[in-house]
CSV table of C-alpha atoms in Angstrom, one decimal:
chain,number,residue,atom,x,y,z
L,1,MET,CA,6.8,-2.0,-45.1
L,2,LEU,CA,8.0,-2.8,-41.9
L,3,TRP,CA,4.5,-3.8,-41.1
L,4,ASN,CA,4.2,-6.7,-44.4
L,5,ASP,CA,7.2,-7.9,-43.3
L,6,LEU,CA,6.0,-8.7,-40.0
L,7,ALA,CA,2.8,-10.2,-40.9
L,8,SER,CA,4.5,-12.5,-43.6
L,9,PHE,CA,6.4,-13.7,-41.0
L,10,HIS,CA,5.3,-17.3,-39.3
L,11,ILE,CA,5.0,-19.0,-36.3
L,12,LYS,CA,5.3,-22.6,-37.0
L,13,GLN,CA,4.4,-24.7,-33.6
L,14,GLU,CA,4.8,-28.7,-34.7
L,15,GLN,CA,2.5,-31.3,-33.1
L,16,GLY,CA,3.2,-35.0,-34.4
L,17,ASP,CA,2.6,-34.6,-37.9
L,18,ASN,CA,1.0,-31.2,-38.4
L,19,VAL,CA,2.2,-28.1,-38.6
L,20,MET,CA,0.3,-25.5,-38.1
L,21,ALA,CA,1.2,-21.7,-39.0
L,22,LYS,CA,-0.2,-18.5,-37.7
L,23,ASP,CA,0.2,-15.1,-39.7
L,24,TYR,CA,1.4,-12.3,-37.2
L,25,LYS,CA,-1.7,-10.3,-37.2
L,26,ASP,CA,-3.8,-13.1,-36.3
L,27,LEU,CA,-1.9,-13.2,-33.3
L,28,LEU,CA,-2.0,-9.9,-32.3
L,29,GLU,CA,-6.2,-9.9,-33.5
L,30,GLU,CA,-6.0,-12.6,-30.9
L,31,GLU,CA,-4.2,-10.5,-27.9
L,32,ARG,CA,-6.5,-7.6,-28.3
L,33,GLU,CA,-9.3,-10.1,-27.3
L,34,ASP,CA,-8.0,-11.5,-24.7
L,35,PHE,CA,-6.9,-8.0,-23.3
L,36,VAL,CA,-9.2,-6.9,-20.2
L,37,LYS,CA,-9.9,-3.0,-20.0
L,38,VAL,CA,-10.0,-1.9,-16.6
L,39,ASP,CA,-12.6,0.8,-15.7
L,40,TYR,CA,-11.5,3.3,-12.9
L,41,VAL,CA,-13.9,4.1,-10.5
L,42,ARG,CA,-13.2,7.7,-9.0
L,43,LYS,CA,-13.6,7.9,-5.4
L,44,GLU,CA,-16.5,9.7,-3.5
L,45,GLY,CA,-14.2,13.8,-2.8
L,46,GLU,CA,-12.0,13.0,-5.2
L,47,PRO,CA,-11.3,16.2,-7.8
L,48,THR,CA,-11.5,15.2,-11.7
L,49,ALA,CA,-8.3,15.0,-14.1
L,50,ALA,CA,-9.5,18.0,-15.5
L,51,PHE,CA,-9.7,20.2,-12.5
L,52,LYS,CA,-6.2,18.3,-11.6
L,53,GLY,CA,-4.6,19.4,-14.6
L,54,ALA,CA,-6.4,23.0,-14.9
L,55,SER,CA,-4.9,23.3,-10.9
L,56,TRP,CA,-1.6,22.4,-11.9
L,57,ALA,CA,-2.0,24.8,-15.3
L,58,ALA,CA,-2.8,27.7,-12.7
L,59,LEU,CA,-0.2,26.8,-10.3
L,60,MET,CA,2.3,27.3,-12.9
L,61,ILE,CA,1.4,30.2,-14.2
L,62,GLY,CA,1.4,32.0,-11.2
L,63,VAL,CA,4.7,30.7,-9.9
L,64,ALA,CA,5.8,32.1,-13.1
L,65,ALA,CA,4.2,35.5,-13.1
L,66,TYR,CA,5.4,35.5,-10.0
L,67,LEU,CA,9.0,34.8,-10.9
L,68,ILE,CA,8.8,37.3,-13.8
L,69,GLY,CA,7.8,40.0,-11.2
L,70,LEU,CA,10.5,39.1,-9.2
L,71,PHE,CA,13.2,39.5,-12.0
L,72,ASN,CA,12.2,42.6,-13.3
L,73,ALA,CA,11.6,44.3,-10.2
L,74,THR,CA,13.8,47.4,-9.2
L,75,MET,CA,14.8,46.3,-5.6
L,76,GLU,CA,18.1,45.0,-4.3
L,77,LEU,CA,19.6,41.6,-4.6
L,78,ASN,CA,18.5,40.6,-0.9
L,79,GLU,CA,15.3,42.4,-0.7
L,80,LYS,CA,14.8,39.5,-4.1
L,81,GLY,CA,16.4,36.4,-2.0
L,82,TYR,CA,13.9,36.8,0.7
L,83,TYR,CA,10.8,37.1,-1.7
L,84,PHE,CA,12.0,34.4,-4.0
L,85,ALA,CA,12.8,32.2,0.2
L,86,ILE,CA,9.2,32.8,0.6
L,87,LEU,CA,8.1,31.2,-2.0
L,88,VAL,CA,10.3,28.3,-1.3
L,89,LEU,CA,9.2,28.3,2.1
L,90,GLY,CA,5.5,28.5,0.9
L,91,PHE,CA,6.0,25.2,-1.2
L,92,MET,CA,7.7,23.4,1.7
L,93,LEU,CA,5.3,24.1,3.8
L,94,GLN,CA,2.3,23.2,1.8
L,95,TYR,CA,4.0,20.1,0.8
L,96,LEU,CA,4.5,19.6,4.5
L,97,TYR,CA,0.9,20.1,5.5
L,98,LYS,CA,-0.5,18.0,3.1
L,99,LYS,CA,1.9,15.2,3.9
L,100,GLN,CA,0.7,15.1,7.2
């Protein structure tokens, strides 16, 4: 319903005595024709999007399994804190190593 209202909307331009009117749909179609699609070129050695997605999924599954196992472990709280700190420091080390 809203699209029909927008389609009936006319834009008028006055050029001297001439009055030109275009439908909103025509303007959208002209903009689509002017749109230039830019192809993404992958650099040599850069991983694909599928590999990046699978890597992130594997990381999240691994971290979730580690934390669930740590939560269900029958050890004292200070031991759980030690293993959690190792996980956090490992992430920080990996981030700093990757940044260089």
